[in-house]
Amino acid sequence: MLSTYSAQNPYLSAIIWLTITIGVYLISLVIFRLLGRRPVFHPMIFCIALLTIVLFYAGVGVTAYQAHTNVLTWLLGPATVALAVPLYTQLSSIRQNTLAIMLPILIGGTIAPILALAGLYFVVLDKHVRLSLLTKSITSPLAIETSQHIGGIPGLAVVIVIFTGIVGAIFASVVYRIFKITSAPAQGLALGTVGHAIGTAQGVQMSQKIGAFATLGLCINGVLTAIILPIIFFLIS
């Protein structure tokens, strides 16, 4: 079994699983492009499904897989810091349209967790699960750190974040058509604020301008939420 081999050769198995993970993602990306780049065929969907199958037949548990690929988790930190670059390139837009940009981000970032909790009002769930839902619309590395500070479950927070991003990427175009939203800044800010990194990636696929504003929504909402949620939790605890 691959699980036994992994335990005996931790360094080599880490290289193997990192290679498998990257390979699976590249395959998912090819499938996405072959199917016309439609949001419903988002590469993350295929990537998760394929990796699940590989882990099942390899006899490797999720905990062991995370241990072998923890370098990818570590890279989330530098990736988050790197978001400062596209944010810096849009500083002129922020200065010229501060209120028009900040207001929808603040509203969207506030409504998203409230709606999540409201939807679970009649469902009996552990307190830590509910707290994990508060970080559902910020990017994964920020969700991990924020959920730790407010008493959530980091692993669950990541799953919720990924699911939220995929749903946002899939249904964004439909929502825009129904409500006749044609403004690129509005589309981008909505995708970045609610759909975080996955939504931003979808925005880049739609157009460069939508992608730029999605980056703004992602960065500003992520930073504000990561700062505000721990403060609120501290005040009410």
PDB file of C-alpha atoms in Angstrom:
ATOM      1  CA  MET A   1       0.000   0.000   0.000  1.00  0.00           C
ATOM      2  CA  LEU A   2       1.176   3.515  -0.797  1.00  0.00           C
ATOM      3  CA  SER A   3       0.277   4.624   2.733  1.00  0.00           C
ATOM      4  CA  THR A   4       2.836   2.188   4.230  1.00  0.00           C
ATOM      5  CA  TYR A   5       5.473   3.296   1.708  1.00  0.00           C
ATOM      6  CA  SER A   6       4.783   6.939   2.574  1.00  0.00           C
ATOM      7  CA  ALA A   7       5.353   6.290   6.276  1.00  0.00           C
ATOM      8  CA  GLN A   8       8.720   4.669   5.535  1.00  0.00           C
ATOM      9  CA  ASN A   9       9.928   7.370   3.110  1.00  0.00           C
ATOM     10  CA  PRO A  10       8.443  10.709   4.282  1.00  0.00           C
ATOM     11  CA  TYR A  11      10.624  13.000   2.157  1.00  0.00           C
ATOM     12  CA  LEU A  12      10.260  11.030  -1.047  1.00  0.00           C
ATOM     13  CA  SER A  13       6.534  10.555  -0.493  1.00  0.00           C
ATOM     14  CA  ALA A  14       6.150  14.330  -0.010  1.00  0.00           C
ATOM     15  CA  ILE A  15       7.698  14.857  -3.451  1.00  0.00           C
ATOM     16  CA  ILE A  16       5.424  12.164  -4.915  1.00  0.00           C
ATOM     17  CA  TRP A  17       2.241  13.660  -3.465  1.00  0.00           C
ATOM     18  CA  LEU A  18       3.194  17.197  -4.419  1.00  0.00           C
ATOM     19  CA  THR A  19       3.783  15.978  -7.974  1.00  0.00           C
ATOM     20  CA  ILE A  20       0.466  14.119  -7.985  1.00  0.00           C
ATOM     21  CA  THR A  21      -1.389  17.186  -6.663  1.00  0.00           C
ATOM     22  CA  ILE A  22       0.112  19.536  -9.240  1.00  0.00           C
ATOM     23  CA  GLY A  23      -0.459  16.958 -11.992  1.00  0.00           C
ATOM     24  CA  VAL A  24      -4.102  16.486 -11.029  1.00  0.00           C
ATOM     25  CA  TYR A  25      -4.652  20.239 -11.085  1.00  0.00           C
ATOM     26  CA  LEU A  26      -3.061  20.559 -14.525  1.00  0.00           C
ATOM     27  CA  ILE A  27      -5.278  17.739 -15.814  1.00  0.00           C
ATOM     28  CA  SER A  28      -8.316  19.505 -14.334  1.00  0.00           C
ATOM     29  CA  LEU A  29      -7.250  22.732 -16.044  1.00  0.00           C
ATOM     30  CA  VAL A  30      -6.997  20.960 -19.405  1.00  0.00           C
ATOM     31  CA  ILE A  31     -10.481  19.441 -18.920  1.00  0.00           C
ATOM     32  CA  PHE A  32     -11.833  22.893 -18.063  1.00  0.00           C
ATOM     33  CA  ARG A  33     -10.401  24.374 -21.268  1.00  0.00           C
ATOM     34  CA  LEU A  34     -11.570  21.469 -23.432  1.00  0.00           C
ATOM     35  CA  LEU A  35     -15.104  21.930 -22.115  1.00  0.00           C
ATOM     36  CA  GLY A  36     -15.183  25.567 -23.192  1.00  0.00           C
ATOM     37  CA  ARG A  37     -14.053  27.244 -19.947  1.00  0.00           C
ATOM     38  CA  ARG A  38     -17.603  27.152 -18.610  1.00  0.00           C
ATOM     39  CA  PRO A  39     -17.807  28.011 -14.867  1.00  0.00           C
ATOM     40  CA  VAL A  40     -19.821  24.846 -14.168  1.00  0.00           C
ATOM     41  CA  PHE A  41     -16.723  22.849 -15.171  1.00  0.00           C
ATOM     42  CA  HIS A  42     -14.403  24.785 -12.861  1.00  0.00           C
ATOM     43  CA  PRO A  43     -11.013  23.026 -12.503  1.00  0.00           C
ATOM     44  CA  MET A  44     -11.314  22.949  -8.704  1.00  0.00           C
ATOM     45  CA  ILE A  45     -14.325  20.630  -9.018  1.00  0.00           C
ATOM     46  CA  PHE A  46     -12.403  18.089 -11.085  1.00  0.00           C
ATOM     47  CA  CYS A  47      -9.269  18.538  -8.972  1.00  0.00           C
ATOM     48  CA  ILE A  48     -11.078  17.701  -5.725  1.00  0.00           C
ATOM     49  CA  ALA A  49     -12.896  14.755  -7.287  1.00  0.00           C
ATOM     50  CA  LEU A  50      -9.758  13.274  -8.869  1.00  0.00           C
ATOM     51  CA  LEU A  51      -7.662  13.700  -5.729  1.00  0.00           C
ATOM     52  CA  THR A  52     -10.369  12.039  -3.649  1.00  0.00           C
ATOM     53  CA  ILE A  53     -10.326   9.027  -5.960  1.00  0.00           C
ATOM     54  CA  VAL A  54      -6.509   8.852  -5.908  1.00  0.00           C
ATOM     55  CA  LEU A  55      -6.376   9.068  -2.091  1.00  0.00           C
ATOM     56  CA  PHE A  56      -9.070   6.395  -1.725  1.00  0.00           C
ATOM     57  CA  TYR A  57      -7.349   3.848  -3.945  1.00  0.00           C
ATOM     58  CA  ALA A  58      -3.901   4.694  -2.564  1.00  0.00           C
ATOM     59  CA  GLY A  59      -5.105   4.078   0.980  1.00  0.00           C
ATOM     60  CA  VAL A  60      -3.875   7.463   2.190  1.00  0.00           C
ATOM     61  CA  GLY A  61      -5.934   9.427   4.704  1.00  0.00           C
ATOM     62  CA  VAL A  62      -6.561  13.154   4.563  1.00  0.00           C
ATOM     63  CA  THR A  63      -4.339  13.811   7.598  1.00  0.00           C
ATOM     64  CA  ALA A  64      -1.411  11.947   6.012  1.00  0.00           C
ATOM     65  CA  TYR A  65      -1.965  13.717   2.684  1.00  0.00           C
ATOM     66  CA  GLN A  66      -1.933  17.121   4.417  1.00  0.00           C
ATOM     67  CA  ALA A  67       1.325  16.191   6.158  1.00  0.00           C
ATOM     68  CA  HIS A  68       2.913  15.271   2.809  1.00  0.00           C
ATOM     69  CA  THR A  69       1.744  18.466   1.095  1.00  0.00           C
ATOM     70  CA  ASN A  70       2.058  20.987   3.933  1.00  0.00           C
ATOM     71  CA  VAL A  71       4.456  23.029   1.790  1.00  0.00           C
ATOM     72  CA  LEU A  72       1.432  24.009  -0.324  1.00  0.00           C
ATOM     73  CA  THR A  73      -0.337  25.219   2.817  1.00  0.00           C
ATOM     74  CA  TRP A  74       2.773  27.195   3.769  1.00  0.00           C
ATOM     75  CA  LEU A  75       2.833  28.818   0.328  1.00  0.00           C
ATOM     76  CA  LEU A  76      -0.627  30.266   1.001  1.00  0.00           C
ATOM     77  CA  GLY A  77       1.062  32.847   3.248  1.00  0.00           C
ATOM     78  CA  PRO A  78       3.401  34.309   0.592  1.00  0.00           C
ATOM     79  CA  ALA A  79       0.559  34.088  -1.929  1.00  0.00           C
ATOM     80  CA  THR A  80      -1.593  36.266   0.325  1.00  0.00           C
ATOM     81  CA  VAL A  81       1.197  38.821   0.735  1.00  0.00           C
ATOM     82  CA  ALA A  82       1.638  38.843  -3.048  1.00  0.00           C
ATOM     83  CA  LEU A  83      -1.937  40.143  -3.346  1.00  0.00           C
ATOM     84  CA  ALA A  84      -0.483  43.517  -2.372  1.00  0.00           C
ATOM     85  CA  VAL A  85       0.951  43.799  -5.890  1.00  0.00           C
ATOM     86  CA  PRO A  86      -2.357  43.926  -7.851  1.00  0.00           C
ATOM     87  CA  LEU A  87      -3.851  46.017  -5.056  1.00  0.00           C
ATOM     88  CA  TYR A  88      -1.030  48.553  -5.443  1.00  0.00           C
ATOM     89  CA  THR A  89      -1.584  48.742  -9.209  1.00  0.00           C
ATOM     90  CA  GLN A  90      -5.199  49.775  -8.567  1.00  0.00           C
ATOM     91  CA  LEU A  91      -4.449  52.514  -6.021  1.00  0.00           C
ATOM     92  CA  SER A  92      -5.380  55.247  -8.493  1.00  0.00           C
ATOM     93  CA  SER A  93      -8.832  53.672  -8.986  1.00  0.00           C
ATOM     94  CA  ILE A  94      -9.295  53.440  -5.234  1.00  0.00           C
ATOM     95  CA  ARG A  95      -8.423  57.103  -4.742  1.00  0.00           C
ATOM     96  CA  GLN A  96     -10.775  58.268  -7.501  1.00  0.00           C
ATOM     97  CA  ASN A  97     -13.705  56.023  -6.529  1.00  0.00           C
ATOM     98  CA  THR A  98     -13.137  55.335  -2.838  1.00  0.00           C
ATOM     99  CA  LEU A  99     -16.795  55.359  -1.741  1.00  0.00           C
ATOM    100  CA  ALA A 100     -18.077  53.549  -4.835  1.00  0.00           C
ATOM    101  CA  ILE A 101     -15.526  50.771  -4.259  1.00  0.00           C
ATOM    102  CA  MET A 102     -15.500  50.508  -0.466  1.00  0.00           C
ATOM    103  CA  LEU A 103     -19.267  50.644   0.105  1.00  0.00           C
ATOM    104  CA  PRO A 104     -20.251  47.532  -1.918  1.00  0.00           C
ATOM    105  CA  ILE A 105     -17.284  45.615  -0.491  1.00  0.00           C
ATOM    106  CA  LEU A 106     -18.296  46.487   3.073  1.00  0.00           C
ATOM    107  CA  ILE A 107     -21.933  45.619   2.401  1.00  0.00           C
ATOM    108  CA  GLY A 108     -21.090  42.367   0.626  1.00  0.00           C
ATOM    109  CA  GLY A 109     -18.540  41.357   3.243  1.00  0.00           C
ATOM    110  CA  THR A 110     -21.088  41.980   6.011  1.00  0.00           C
ATOM    111  CA  ILE A 111     -24.100  40.342   4.374  1.00  0.00           C
ATOM    112  CA  ALA A 112     -22.262  37.147   3.311  1.00  0.00           C
ATOM    113  CA  PRO A 113     -21.591  35.707   6.808  1.00  0.00           C
ATOM    114  CA  ILE A 114     -24.919  36.977   8.133  1.00  0.00           C
ATOM    115  CA  LEU A 115     -26.835  35.133   5.401  1.00  0.00           C
ATOM    116  CA  ALA A 116     -24.815  31.994   6.083  1.00  0.00           C
ATOM    117  CA  LEU A 117     -25.666  32.062   9.766  1.00  0.00           C
ATOM    118  CA  ALA A 118     -29.299  32.968   9.073  1.00  0.00           C
ATOM    119  CA  GLY A 119     -29.620  29.956   6.801  1.00  0.00           C
ATOM    120  CA  LEU A 120     -28.420  27.713   9.625  1.00  0.00           C
ATOM    121  CA  TYR A 121     -30.618  29.292  12.301  1.00  0.00           C
ATOM    122  CA  PHE A 122     -32.923  26.291  12.526  1.00  0.00           C
ATOM    123  CA  VAL A 123     -30.130  23.734  12.168  1.00  0.00           C
ATOM    124  CA  VAL A 124     -28.450  22.365  15.289  1.00  0.00           C
ATOM    125  CA  LEU A 125     -24.721  22.754  14.769  1.00  0.00           C
ATOM    126  CA  ASP A 126     -21.687  22.981  16.998  1.00  0.00           C
ATOM    127  CA  LYS A 127     -20.599  26.509  17.927  1.00  0.00           C
ATOM    128  CA  HIS A 128     -17.203  26.004  16.273  1.00  0.00           C
ATOM    129  CA  VAL A 129     -18.880  25.029  12.990  1.00  0.00           C
ATOM    130  CA  ARG A 130     -20.960  28.200  13.023  1.00  0.00           C
ATOM    131  CA  LEU A 131     -17.900  30.332  13.710  1.00  0.00           C
ATOM    132  CA  SER A 132     -16.114  28.668  10.800  1.00  0.00           C
ATOM    133  CA  LEU A 133     -18.906  29.860   8.492  1.00  0.00           C
ATOM    134  CA  LEU A 134     -18.096  33.500   9.272  1.00  0.00           C
ATOM    135  CA  THR A 135     -14.933  33.257   7.171  1.00  0.00           C
ATOM    136  CA  LYS A 136     -16.642  31.728   4.137  1.00  0.00           C
ATOM    137  CA  SER A 137     -16.068  34.685   1.809  1.00  0.00           C
ATOM    138  CA  ILE A 138     -12.394  35.434   2.401  1.00  0.00           C
ATOM    139  CA  THR A 139      -9.486  33.668   0.767  1.00  0.00           C
ATOM    140  CA  SER A 140      -8.167  30.397   2.261  1.00  0.00           C
ATOM    141  CA  PRO A 141      -4.986  31.584   4.068  1.00  0.00           C
ATOM    142  CA  LEU A 142      -6.866  34.422   5.753  1.00  0.00           C
ATOM    143  CA  ALA A 143      -9.728  32.062   6.610  1.00  0.00           C
ATOM    144  CA  ILE A 144      -7.300  29.645   8.283  1.00  0.00           C
ATOM    145  CA  GLU A 145      -5.765  32.322  10.504  1.00  0.00           C
ATOM    146  CA  THR A 146      -9.030  34.138  11.241  1.00  0.00           C
ATOM    147  CA  SER A 147     -10.949  30.959  12.139  1.00  0.00           C
ATOM    148  CA  GLN A 148      -8.200  30.048  14.608  1.00  0.00           C
ATOM    149  CA  HIS A 149      -8.551  33.411  16.343  1.00  0.00           C
ATOM    150  CA  ILE A 150     -12.349  33.318  16.657  1.00  0.00           C
ATOM    151  CA  GLY A 151     -12.666  29.683  17.720  1.00  0.00           C
ATOM    152  CA  GLY A 152     -13.575  28.120  14.385  1.00  0.00           C
ATOM    153  CA  ILE A 153     -12.166  25.007  12.719  1.00  0.00           C
ATOM    154  CA  PRO A 154      -9.463  25.948  10.155  1.00  0.00           C
ATOM    155  CA  GLY A 155      -9.865  22.773   8.073  1.00  0.00           C
ATOM    156  CA  LEU A 156     -13.629  23.215   7.868  1.00  0.00           C
ATOM    157  CA  ALA A 157     -13.217  26.918   7.098  1.00  0.00           C
ATOM    158  CA  VAL A 158     -11.080  26.058   4.064  1.00  0.00           C
ATOM    159  CA  VAL A 159     -13.678  23.588   2.774  1.00  0.00           C
ATOM    160  CA  ILE A 160     -16.425  26.198   3.160  1.00  0.00           C
ATOM    161  CA  VAL A 161     -14.276  28.837   1.448  1.00  0.00           C
ATOM    162  CA  ILE A 162     -13.590  26.568  -1.543  1.00  0.00           C
ATOM    163  CA  PHE A 163     -17.269  25.604  -1.842  1.00  0.00           C
ATOM    164  CA  THR A 164     -18.331  29.257  -1.649  1.00  0.00           C
ATOM    165  CA  GLY A 165     -15.852  30.252  -4.336  1.00  0.00           C
ATOM    166  CA  ILE A 166     -16.945  27.475  -6.702  1.00  0.00           C
ATOM    167  CA  VAL A 167     -20.641  28.332  -6.272  1.00  0.00           C
ATOM    168  CA  GLY A 168     -19.887  32.019  -6.841  1.00  0.00           C
ATOM    169  CA  ALA A 169     -17.876  31.313  -9.980  1.00  0.00           C
ATOM    170  CA  ILE A 170     -20.567  29.019 -11.383  1.00  0.00           C
ATOM    171  CA  PHE A 171     -23.591  31.251 -10.809  1.00  0.00           C
ATOM    172  CA  ALA A 172     -22.066  34.731 -11.214  1.00  0.00           C
ATOM    173  CA  SER A 173     -22.733  34.963 -14.968  1.00  0.00           C
ATOM    174  CA  VAL A 174     -26.323  33.779 -14.495  1.00  0.00           C
ATOM    175  CA  VAL A 175     -26.969  36.375 -11.790  1.00  0.00           C
ATOM    176  CA  TYR A 176     -25.477  39.114 -13.949  1.00  0.00           C
ATOM    177  CA  ARG A 177     -27.789  38.188 -16.835  1.00  0.00           C
ATOM    178  CA  ILE A 178     -30.904  37.991 -14.663  1.00  0.00           C
ATOM    179  CA  PHE A 179     -30.318  41.373 -13.032  1.00  0.00           C
ATOM    180  CA  LYS A 180     -28.763  42.903 -16.182  1.00  0.00           C
ATOM    181  CA  ILE A 181     -25.507  43.841 -14.460  1.00  0.00           C
ATOM    182  CA  THR A 182     -23.162  44.920 -17.262  1.00  0.00           C
ATOM    183  CA  SER A 183     -20.698  47.131 -15.384  1.00  0.00           C
ATOM    184  CA  ALA A 184     -17.242  45.526 -15.284  1.00  0.00           C
ATOM    185  CA  PRO A 185     -16.313  47.151 -11.935  1.00  0.00           C
ATOM    186  CA  ALA A 186     -19.584  45.943 -10.353  1.00  0.00           C
ATOM    187  CA  GLN A 187     -19.117  42.413 -11.682  1.00  0.00           C
ATOM    188  CA  GLY A 188     -15.505  42.294 -10.529  1.00  0.00           C
ATOM    189  CA  LEU A 189     -16.133  43.680  -7.037  1.00  0.00           C
ATOM    190  CA  ALA A 190     -18.968  41.185  -6.502  1.00  0.00           C
ATOM    191  CA  LEU A 191     -16.851  38.219  -7.634  1.00  0.00           C
ATOM    192  CA  GLY A 192     -13.853  39.189  -5.518  1.00  0.00           C
ATOM    193  CA  THR A 193     -15.832  40.126  -2.414  1.00  0.00           C
ATOM    194  CA  VAL A 194     -18.034  37.036  -2.262  1.00  0.00           C
ATOM    195  CA  GLY A 195     -16.126  34.469  -4.319  1.00  0.00           C
ATOM    196  CA  HIS A 196     -12.599  35.389  -3.101  1.00  0.00           C
ATOM    197  CA  ALA A 197      -9.695  33.751  -5.035  1.00  0.00           C
ATOM    198  CA  ILE A 198     -11.802  31.360  -7.106  1.00  0.00           C
ATOM    199  CA  GLY A 199     -14.203  34.160  -8.001  1.00  0.00           C
ATOM    200  CA  THR A 200     -11.274  36.400  -8.881  1.00  0.00           C
ATOM    201  CA  ALA A 201      -9.850  33.720 -11.173  1.00  0.00           C
ATOM    202  CA  GLN A 202     -13.239  33.542 -12.887  1.00  0.00           C
ATOM    203  CA  GLY A 203     -13.217  37.335 -13.229  1.00  0.00           C
ATOM    204  CA  VAL A 204      -9.842  37.198 -14.968  1.00  0.00           C
ATOM    205  CA  GLN A 205     -11.318  34.662 -17.409  1.00  0.00           C
ATOM    206  CA  MET A 206     -14.171  37.087 -18.177  1.00  0.00           C
ATOM    207  CA  SER A 207     -12.004  40.180 -18.845  1.00  0.00           C
ATOM    208  CA  GLN A 208      -8.912  41.952 -17.578  1.00  0.00           C
ATOM    209  CA  LYS A 209     -10.948  44.820 -16.109  1.00  0.00           C
ATOM    210  CA  ILE A 210     -13.329  42.504 -14.255  1.00  0.00           C
ATOM    211  CA  GLY A 211     -10.321  40.588 -12.939  1.00  0.00           C
ATOM    212  CA  ALA A 212      -8.676  43.782 -11.700  1.00  0.00           C
ATOM    213  CA  PHE A 213     -11.734  44.865  -9.729  1.00  0.00           C
ATOM    214  CA  ALA A 214     -12.257  41.320  -8.456  1.00  0.00           C
ATOM    215  CA  THR A 215      -8.726  41.513  -7.039  1.00  0.00           C
ATOM    216  CA  LEU A 216      -9.687  44.720  -5.247  1.00  0.00           C
ATOM    217  CA  GLY A 217     -12.760  43.076  -3.753  1.00  0.00           C
ATOM    218  CA  LEU A 218     -10.761  40.014  -2.709  1.00  0.00           C
ATOM    219  CA  CYS A 219      -7.957  41.988  -1.057  1.00  0.00           C
ATOM    220  CA  ILE A 220      -9.986  44.647   0.721  1.00  0.00           C
ATOM    221  CA  ASN A 221     -12.738  42.317   1.956  1.00  0.00           C
ATOM    222  CA  GLY A 222     -10.201  39.708   3.058  1.00  0.00           C
ATOM    223  CA  VAL A 223      -8.092  42.178   5.027  1.00  0.00           C
ATOM    224  CA  LEU A 224     -11.075  43.943   6.627  1.00  0.00           C
ATOM    225  CA  THR A 225     -12.775  40.686   7.595  1.00  0.00           C
ATOM    226  CA  ALA A 226      -9.550  39.236   9.012  1.00  0.00           C
ATOM    227  CA  ILE A 227      -9.174  42.356  11.192  1.00  0.00           C
ATOM    228  CA  ILE A 228     -12.796  42.928  12.206  1.00  0.00           C
ATOM    229  CA  LEU A 229     -13.940  39.369  13.040  1.00  0.00           C
ATOM    230  CA  PRO A 230     -11.325  38.731  15.779  1.00  0.00           C
ATOM    231  CA  ILE A 231     -12.098  42.151  17.307  1.00  0.00           C
ATOM    232  CA  ILE A 232     -15.851  41.419  17.387  1.00  0.00           C
ATOM    233  CA  PHE A 233     -15.215  37.952  18.821  1.00  0.00           C
ATOM    234  CA  PHE A 234     -12.966  39.456  21.534  1.00  0.00           C
ATOM    235  CA  LEU A 235     -15.573  42.065  22.494  1.00  0.00           C
ATOM    236  CA  ILE A 236     -18.482  39.597  22.777  1.00  0.00           C
ATOM    237  CA  SER A 237     -16.526  36.761  24.418  1.00  0.00           C
TER     238      SER A 237
END
